[in-house]
XYZ file of C-alpha atoms in Angstrom:
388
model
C -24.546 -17.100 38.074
C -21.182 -14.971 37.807
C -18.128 -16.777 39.519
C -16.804 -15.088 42.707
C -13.787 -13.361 42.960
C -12.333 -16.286 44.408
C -12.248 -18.054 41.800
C -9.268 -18.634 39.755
C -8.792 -16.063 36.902
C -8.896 -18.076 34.270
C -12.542 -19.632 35.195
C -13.976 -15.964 35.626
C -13.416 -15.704 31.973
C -15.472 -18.475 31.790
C -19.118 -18.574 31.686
C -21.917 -21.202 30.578
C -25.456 -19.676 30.246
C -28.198 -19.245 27.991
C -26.735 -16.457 26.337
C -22.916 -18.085 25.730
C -24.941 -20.589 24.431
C -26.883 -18.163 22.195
C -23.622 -16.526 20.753
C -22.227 -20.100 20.337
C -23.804 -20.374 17.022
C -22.894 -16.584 15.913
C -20.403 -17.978 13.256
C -22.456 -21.035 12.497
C -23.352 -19.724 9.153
C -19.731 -19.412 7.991
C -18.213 -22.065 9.051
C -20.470 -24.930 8.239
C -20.659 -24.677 4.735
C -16.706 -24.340 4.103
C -15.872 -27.492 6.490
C -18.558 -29.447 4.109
C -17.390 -28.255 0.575
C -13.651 -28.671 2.199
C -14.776 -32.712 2.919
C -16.874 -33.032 -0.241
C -14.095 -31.569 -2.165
C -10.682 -33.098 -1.032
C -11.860 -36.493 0.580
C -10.380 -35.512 3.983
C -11.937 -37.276 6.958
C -14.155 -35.853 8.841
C -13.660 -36.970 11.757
C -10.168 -35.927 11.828
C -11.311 -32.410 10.500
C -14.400 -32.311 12.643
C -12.356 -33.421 15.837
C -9.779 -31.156 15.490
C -11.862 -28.196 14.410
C -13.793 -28.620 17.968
C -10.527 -29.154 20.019
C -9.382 -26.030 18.356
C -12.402 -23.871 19.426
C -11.614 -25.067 23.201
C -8.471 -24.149 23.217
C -8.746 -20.531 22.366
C -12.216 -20.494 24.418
C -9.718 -21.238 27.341
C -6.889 -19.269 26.162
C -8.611 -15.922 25.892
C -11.020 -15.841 28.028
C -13.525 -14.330 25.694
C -15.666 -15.193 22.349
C -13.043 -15.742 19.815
C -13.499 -18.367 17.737
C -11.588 -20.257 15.478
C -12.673 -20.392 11.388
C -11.599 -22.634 8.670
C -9.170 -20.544 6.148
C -11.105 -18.579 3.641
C -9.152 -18.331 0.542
C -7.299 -21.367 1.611
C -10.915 -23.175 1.415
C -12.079 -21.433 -1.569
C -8.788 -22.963 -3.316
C -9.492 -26.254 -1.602
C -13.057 -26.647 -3.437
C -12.779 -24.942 -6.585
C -9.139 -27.131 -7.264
C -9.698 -30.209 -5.475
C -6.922 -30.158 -3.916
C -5.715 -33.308 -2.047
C -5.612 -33.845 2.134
C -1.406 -34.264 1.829
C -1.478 -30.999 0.323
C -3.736 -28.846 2.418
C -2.034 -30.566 5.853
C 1.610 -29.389 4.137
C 0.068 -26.021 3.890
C -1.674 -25.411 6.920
C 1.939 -26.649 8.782
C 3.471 -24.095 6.132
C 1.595 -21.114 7.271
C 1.677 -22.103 10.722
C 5.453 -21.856 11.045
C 4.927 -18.590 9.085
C 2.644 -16.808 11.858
C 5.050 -18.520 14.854
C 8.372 -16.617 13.103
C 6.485 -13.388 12.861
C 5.343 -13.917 16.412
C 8.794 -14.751 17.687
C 9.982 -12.108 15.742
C 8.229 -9.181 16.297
C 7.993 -8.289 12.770
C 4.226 -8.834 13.003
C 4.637 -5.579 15.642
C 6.007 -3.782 13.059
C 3.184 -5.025 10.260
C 0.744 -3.390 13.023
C 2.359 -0.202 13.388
C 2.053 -0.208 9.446
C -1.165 -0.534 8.832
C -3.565 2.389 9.891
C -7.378 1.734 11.516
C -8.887 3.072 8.512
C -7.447 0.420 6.399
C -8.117 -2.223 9.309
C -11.987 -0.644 9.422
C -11.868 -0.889 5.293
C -11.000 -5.094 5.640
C -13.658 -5.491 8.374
C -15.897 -4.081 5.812
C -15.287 -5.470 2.781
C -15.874 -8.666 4.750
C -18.963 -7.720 5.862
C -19.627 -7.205 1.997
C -18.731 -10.340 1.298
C -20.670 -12.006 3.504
C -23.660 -10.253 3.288
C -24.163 -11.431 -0.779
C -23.212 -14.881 0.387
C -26.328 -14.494 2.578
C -28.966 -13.302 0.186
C -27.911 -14.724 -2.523
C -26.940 -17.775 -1.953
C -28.420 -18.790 1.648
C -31.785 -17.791 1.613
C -33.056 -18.637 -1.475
C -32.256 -22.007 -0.827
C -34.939 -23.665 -0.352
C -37.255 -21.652 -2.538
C -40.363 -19.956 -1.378
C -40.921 -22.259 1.708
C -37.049 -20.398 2.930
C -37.903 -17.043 2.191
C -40.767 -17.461 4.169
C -38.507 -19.226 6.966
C -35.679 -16.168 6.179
C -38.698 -13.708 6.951
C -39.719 -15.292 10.069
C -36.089 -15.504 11.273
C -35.443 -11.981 10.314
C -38.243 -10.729 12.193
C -37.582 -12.943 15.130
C -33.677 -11.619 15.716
C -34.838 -7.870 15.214
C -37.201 -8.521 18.075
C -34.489 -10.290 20.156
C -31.411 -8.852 19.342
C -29.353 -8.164 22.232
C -32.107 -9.629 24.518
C -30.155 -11.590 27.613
C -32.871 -13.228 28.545
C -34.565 -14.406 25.475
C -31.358 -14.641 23.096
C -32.394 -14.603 19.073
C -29.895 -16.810 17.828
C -31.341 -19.773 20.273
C -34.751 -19.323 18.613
C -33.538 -19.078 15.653
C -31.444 -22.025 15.706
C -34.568 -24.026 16.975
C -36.770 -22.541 14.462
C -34.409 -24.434 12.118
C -34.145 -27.310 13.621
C -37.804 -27.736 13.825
C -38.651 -27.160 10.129
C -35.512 -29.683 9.153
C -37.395 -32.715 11.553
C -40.302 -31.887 9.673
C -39.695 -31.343 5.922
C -36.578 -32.918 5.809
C -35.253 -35.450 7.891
C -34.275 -38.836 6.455
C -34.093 -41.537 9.480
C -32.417 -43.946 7.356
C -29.711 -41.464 6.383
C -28.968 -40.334 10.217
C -28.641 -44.049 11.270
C -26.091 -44.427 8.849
C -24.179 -41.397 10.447
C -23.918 -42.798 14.223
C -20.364 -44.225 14.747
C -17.675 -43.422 16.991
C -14.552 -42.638 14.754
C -11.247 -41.126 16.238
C -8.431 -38.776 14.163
C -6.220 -40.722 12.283
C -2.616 -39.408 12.187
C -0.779 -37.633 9.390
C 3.113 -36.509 8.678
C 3.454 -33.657 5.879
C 6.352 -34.549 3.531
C 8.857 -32.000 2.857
C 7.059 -31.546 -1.275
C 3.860 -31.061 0.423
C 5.052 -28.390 2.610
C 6.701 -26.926 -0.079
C 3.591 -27.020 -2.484
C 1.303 -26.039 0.364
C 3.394 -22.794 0.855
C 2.922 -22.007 -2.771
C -0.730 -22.976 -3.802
C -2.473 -22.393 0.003
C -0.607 -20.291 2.194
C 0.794 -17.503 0.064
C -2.739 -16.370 -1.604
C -3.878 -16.868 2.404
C -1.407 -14.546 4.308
C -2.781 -10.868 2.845
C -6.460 -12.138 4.370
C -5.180 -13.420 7.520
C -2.926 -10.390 8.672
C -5.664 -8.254 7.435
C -8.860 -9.793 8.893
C -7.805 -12.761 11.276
C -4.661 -10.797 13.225
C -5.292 -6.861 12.898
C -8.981 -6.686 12.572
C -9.292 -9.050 15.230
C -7.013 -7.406 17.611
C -9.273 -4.360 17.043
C -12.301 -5.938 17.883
C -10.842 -7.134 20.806
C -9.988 -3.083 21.262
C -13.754 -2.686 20.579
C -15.651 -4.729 22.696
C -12.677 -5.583 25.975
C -10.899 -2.220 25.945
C -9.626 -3.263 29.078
C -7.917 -6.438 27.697
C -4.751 -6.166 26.574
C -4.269 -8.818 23.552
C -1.255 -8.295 21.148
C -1.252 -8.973 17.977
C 2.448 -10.831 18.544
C -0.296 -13.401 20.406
C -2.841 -13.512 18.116
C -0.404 -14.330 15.898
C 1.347 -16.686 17.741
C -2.153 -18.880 18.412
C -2.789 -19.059 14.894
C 0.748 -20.028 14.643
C 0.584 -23.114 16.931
C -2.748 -24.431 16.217
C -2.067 -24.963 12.366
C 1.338 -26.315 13.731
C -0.760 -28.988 15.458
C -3.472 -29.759 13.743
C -2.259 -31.415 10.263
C -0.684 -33.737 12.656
C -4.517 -35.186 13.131
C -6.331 -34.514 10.028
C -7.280 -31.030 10.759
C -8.406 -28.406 8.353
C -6.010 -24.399 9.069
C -7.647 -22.229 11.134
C -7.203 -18.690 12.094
C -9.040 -15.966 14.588
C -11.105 -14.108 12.629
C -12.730 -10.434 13.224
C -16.188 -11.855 11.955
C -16.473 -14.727 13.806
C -15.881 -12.826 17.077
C -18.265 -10.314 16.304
C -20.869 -12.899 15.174
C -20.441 -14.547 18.669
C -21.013 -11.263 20.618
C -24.015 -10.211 18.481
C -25.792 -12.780 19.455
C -25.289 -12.780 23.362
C -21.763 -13.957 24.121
C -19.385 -12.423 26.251
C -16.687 -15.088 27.733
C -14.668 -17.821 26.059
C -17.948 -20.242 27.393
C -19.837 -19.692 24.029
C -16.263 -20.810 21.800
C -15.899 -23.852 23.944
C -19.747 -25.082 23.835
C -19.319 -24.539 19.729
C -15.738 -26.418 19.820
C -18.183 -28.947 21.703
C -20.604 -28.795 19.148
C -17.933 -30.000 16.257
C -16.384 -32.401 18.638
C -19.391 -34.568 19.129
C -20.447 -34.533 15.551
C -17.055 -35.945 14.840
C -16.522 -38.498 17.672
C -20.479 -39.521 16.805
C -21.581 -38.301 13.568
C -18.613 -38.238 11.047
C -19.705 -41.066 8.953
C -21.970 -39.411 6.664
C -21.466 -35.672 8.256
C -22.171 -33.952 4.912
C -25.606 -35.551 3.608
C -26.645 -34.993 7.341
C -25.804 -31.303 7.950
C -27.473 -30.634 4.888
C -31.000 -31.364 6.341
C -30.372 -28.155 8.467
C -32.196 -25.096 6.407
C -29.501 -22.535 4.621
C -32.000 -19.779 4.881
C -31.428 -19.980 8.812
C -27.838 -19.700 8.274
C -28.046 -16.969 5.683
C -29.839 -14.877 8.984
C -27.335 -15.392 11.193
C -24.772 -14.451 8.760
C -26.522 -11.470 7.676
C -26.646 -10.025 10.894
C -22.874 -11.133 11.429
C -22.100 -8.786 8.426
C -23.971 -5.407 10.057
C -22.169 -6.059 12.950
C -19.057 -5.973 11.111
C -20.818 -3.170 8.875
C -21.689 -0.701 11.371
C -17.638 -0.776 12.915
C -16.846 1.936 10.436
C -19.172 4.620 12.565
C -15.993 5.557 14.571
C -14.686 6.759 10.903
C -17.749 8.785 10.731
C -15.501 11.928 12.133
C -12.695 12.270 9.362
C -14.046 12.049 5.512
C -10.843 10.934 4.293
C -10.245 7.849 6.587
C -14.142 7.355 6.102
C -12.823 7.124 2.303
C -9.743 5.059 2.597
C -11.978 2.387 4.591
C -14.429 2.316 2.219
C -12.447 1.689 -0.722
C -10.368 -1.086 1.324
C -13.423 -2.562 1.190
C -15.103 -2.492 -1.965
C -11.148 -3.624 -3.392
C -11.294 -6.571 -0.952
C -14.977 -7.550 -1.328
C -14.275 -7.445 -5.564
C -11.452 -8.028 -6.570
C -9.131 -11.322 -7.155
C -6.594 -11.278 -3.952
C -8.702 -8.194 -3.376
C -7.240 -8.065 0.435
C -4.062 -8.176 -0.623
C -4.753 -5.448 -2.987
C -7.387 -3.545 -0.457
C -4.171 -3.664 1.996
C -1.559 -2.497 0.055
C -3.616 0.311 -1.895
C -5.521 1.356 1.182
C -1.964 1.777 3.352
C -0.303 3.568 0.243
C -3.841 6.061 -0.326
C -3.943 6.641 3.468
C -0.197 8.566 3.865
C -0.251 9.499 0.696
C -3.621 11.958 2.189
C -1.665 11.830 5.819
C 1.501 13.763 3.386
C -1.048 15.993 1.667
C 0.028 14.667 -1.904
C -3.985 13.966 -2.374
C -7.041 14.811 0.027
C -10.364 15.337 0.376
C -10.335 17.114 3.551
C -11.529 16.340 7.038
């Protein structure tokens, strides 16, 4: 039931029903697979990542109010697991770009970043994501498990086109246990999740002034294009989007990615940002107040007090066809954003080639960003155009 107005503002932003609990696993699909390639790959802890990554989640549950989760660090991840790069490293890093987002917070000069970069370009990002994750999705996710997943894929599918948007019977719960049913049946390994149950508690980390330095250099720099991009502008326009009435800044945005990757390689924790996509997935699915971040932060928290030891082989009972679903519809969410475009060929244009650049190329954000900004007043000056 909805809080009275007596309440205390900050609880009326939250809420805990079937339907937070629904959108709780909108970004599921994402995140899962980048925090286990991120252990497999470095030899972190997980229960220092796991912990942290759940705290994390809370706190911005809290802070805003409203379904805006947290997400591992794309390219920073990507660089993690194809280089193997070490935990002293990537906690030098995320401190690095953490002090980054704080002095363009304090600043202001992320204000004037914002009042650089037009919508269309914005839209173009938010699209080339959903680009990105869509292939992820079908062609990696759901042909996972062979025939017996595209069948499961199919009867997921079919389940959250039924459901979509349904408040009282939410898709992505039914989904979700669709999954879970399937993994006790074809796949769980008793003597395996035995081995997993443990209570294990952060350990505690200082980043040396070289790994800072090298950190900057091989993690944060090829990271900052994709986070002011996707996790700070396209995120303050979803915000725009879906809480018109909310006024969010970027300046904060910025500064609560700032602080939490200040924080967190204190205890072992993997960067994090806001991301555009992960607040969409959680509102696709059913959520509408900071509840559904703070039951996922939840999620991650017990499976790192509890379930650490062994986290990886565990998780991996859990079907990647599901997943691939939920991220599918994740990226039409983000997809369909560019209908407000629909008006104007030319910024239609500029957003779509933001975000074939970012979805293809190498750095393609960076290079979706500063080609899509340059393209957009060069048509705004009339040195090219293709009309209205």
């Amino acid at each position: 039931m909805p809080l009275t107005s007596s309440a205390p503002a900050a609880a009326r932003r939250i809420r805990f029903d079937r339907n937070e609990l629904a959108g709780a696993f909108g970004d599921l699909g994402t995140d899962l697979p980048l925090l286990i390639g991120v252990i497999a790959a470095s030899g972190v802890d997980s229960a220092g990542l796991l912990i942290v990554f759940g705290l994390l989640q809370m706190f911005s549950g809290f802070w805003y109010g409203m379904p805006m989760p947290v997400q591992p660090l794309k390219a920073f991840a990507a660089l993690v697991i194809a280089q193997k790069i070490p935990g002293r490293i990537i906690f030098g890093g995320g401190l690095a770009i953490g002090l980054s987002m704080l002095v363009l917070s304090v600043t202001g000069l992320i204000d004037a970043l914002a009042r650089l970069i037009p919508k269309p370009v914005v839209r173009g990002i938010q699209f080339g994501l959903a680009l990105q994750l869509a292939t992820l999705a079908l062609k990696e996710y759901v042909p996972a498990d062979g025939a017996p997943g595209y069948a499961l894929a199919a009867a997921a599918f079919v389940v959250t086109v039924l459901l979509l948007g349904n408040r009282r019977w939410p898709a992505s719960l039914l989904v979700i246990t669709l999954g879970v049913l399937y993994a006790l049946v074809f796949k769980l390994d008793l003597g395996t999740a035995q081995q997993a149950i443990g209570l294990h508690l952060p350990g505690w980390h200082v980043p040396q002034r070289a790994d800072i330095l090298t950190g900057a250099v091989l993690l944060a720099l090829p990271q900052i294009p994709l986070s002011l991009g996707n996790s700070i502008l396209a995120t303050r326009q979803v915000i725009h989007d879906h809480y018109p009435d909310k006024q969010v800044s970027v300046r904060q945005i910025s500064f609560t990615y700032g602080l939490m990757n200040v924080v967190a390689p204190f205890f072992g924790g993997f960067p994090v940002c806001h991301g555009s996509g992960g607040m969409v997935g959680h509102y696709a699915f059913g959520a509408r107040t900071g509840g559904s971040v703070i039951l996922y932060g939840g999620l991650f928290l017990v499976l790192g007090l509890l379930f650490s030891q062994g986290f990886a082989d565990v998780v991996q009972i859990f079907p990647l066809p599901i997943l691939g679903v939920l991220l599918l519809f994740e990226a039409l969410t983000l997809a369909t954003l560019l209908r407000d475009l629909t008006s104007s060929k030319s910024d239609l244009t500029v957003a779509l080639l933001v975000g074939v650049l970012c979805s293809g190329l190498p750095y393609g954000y960076l290079v979706g960003l500063v080609v899509g900004t340059a393209v957009y007043y060069a048509m705004q000056r009339g040195w090219v155009g293709l009309g209205k």
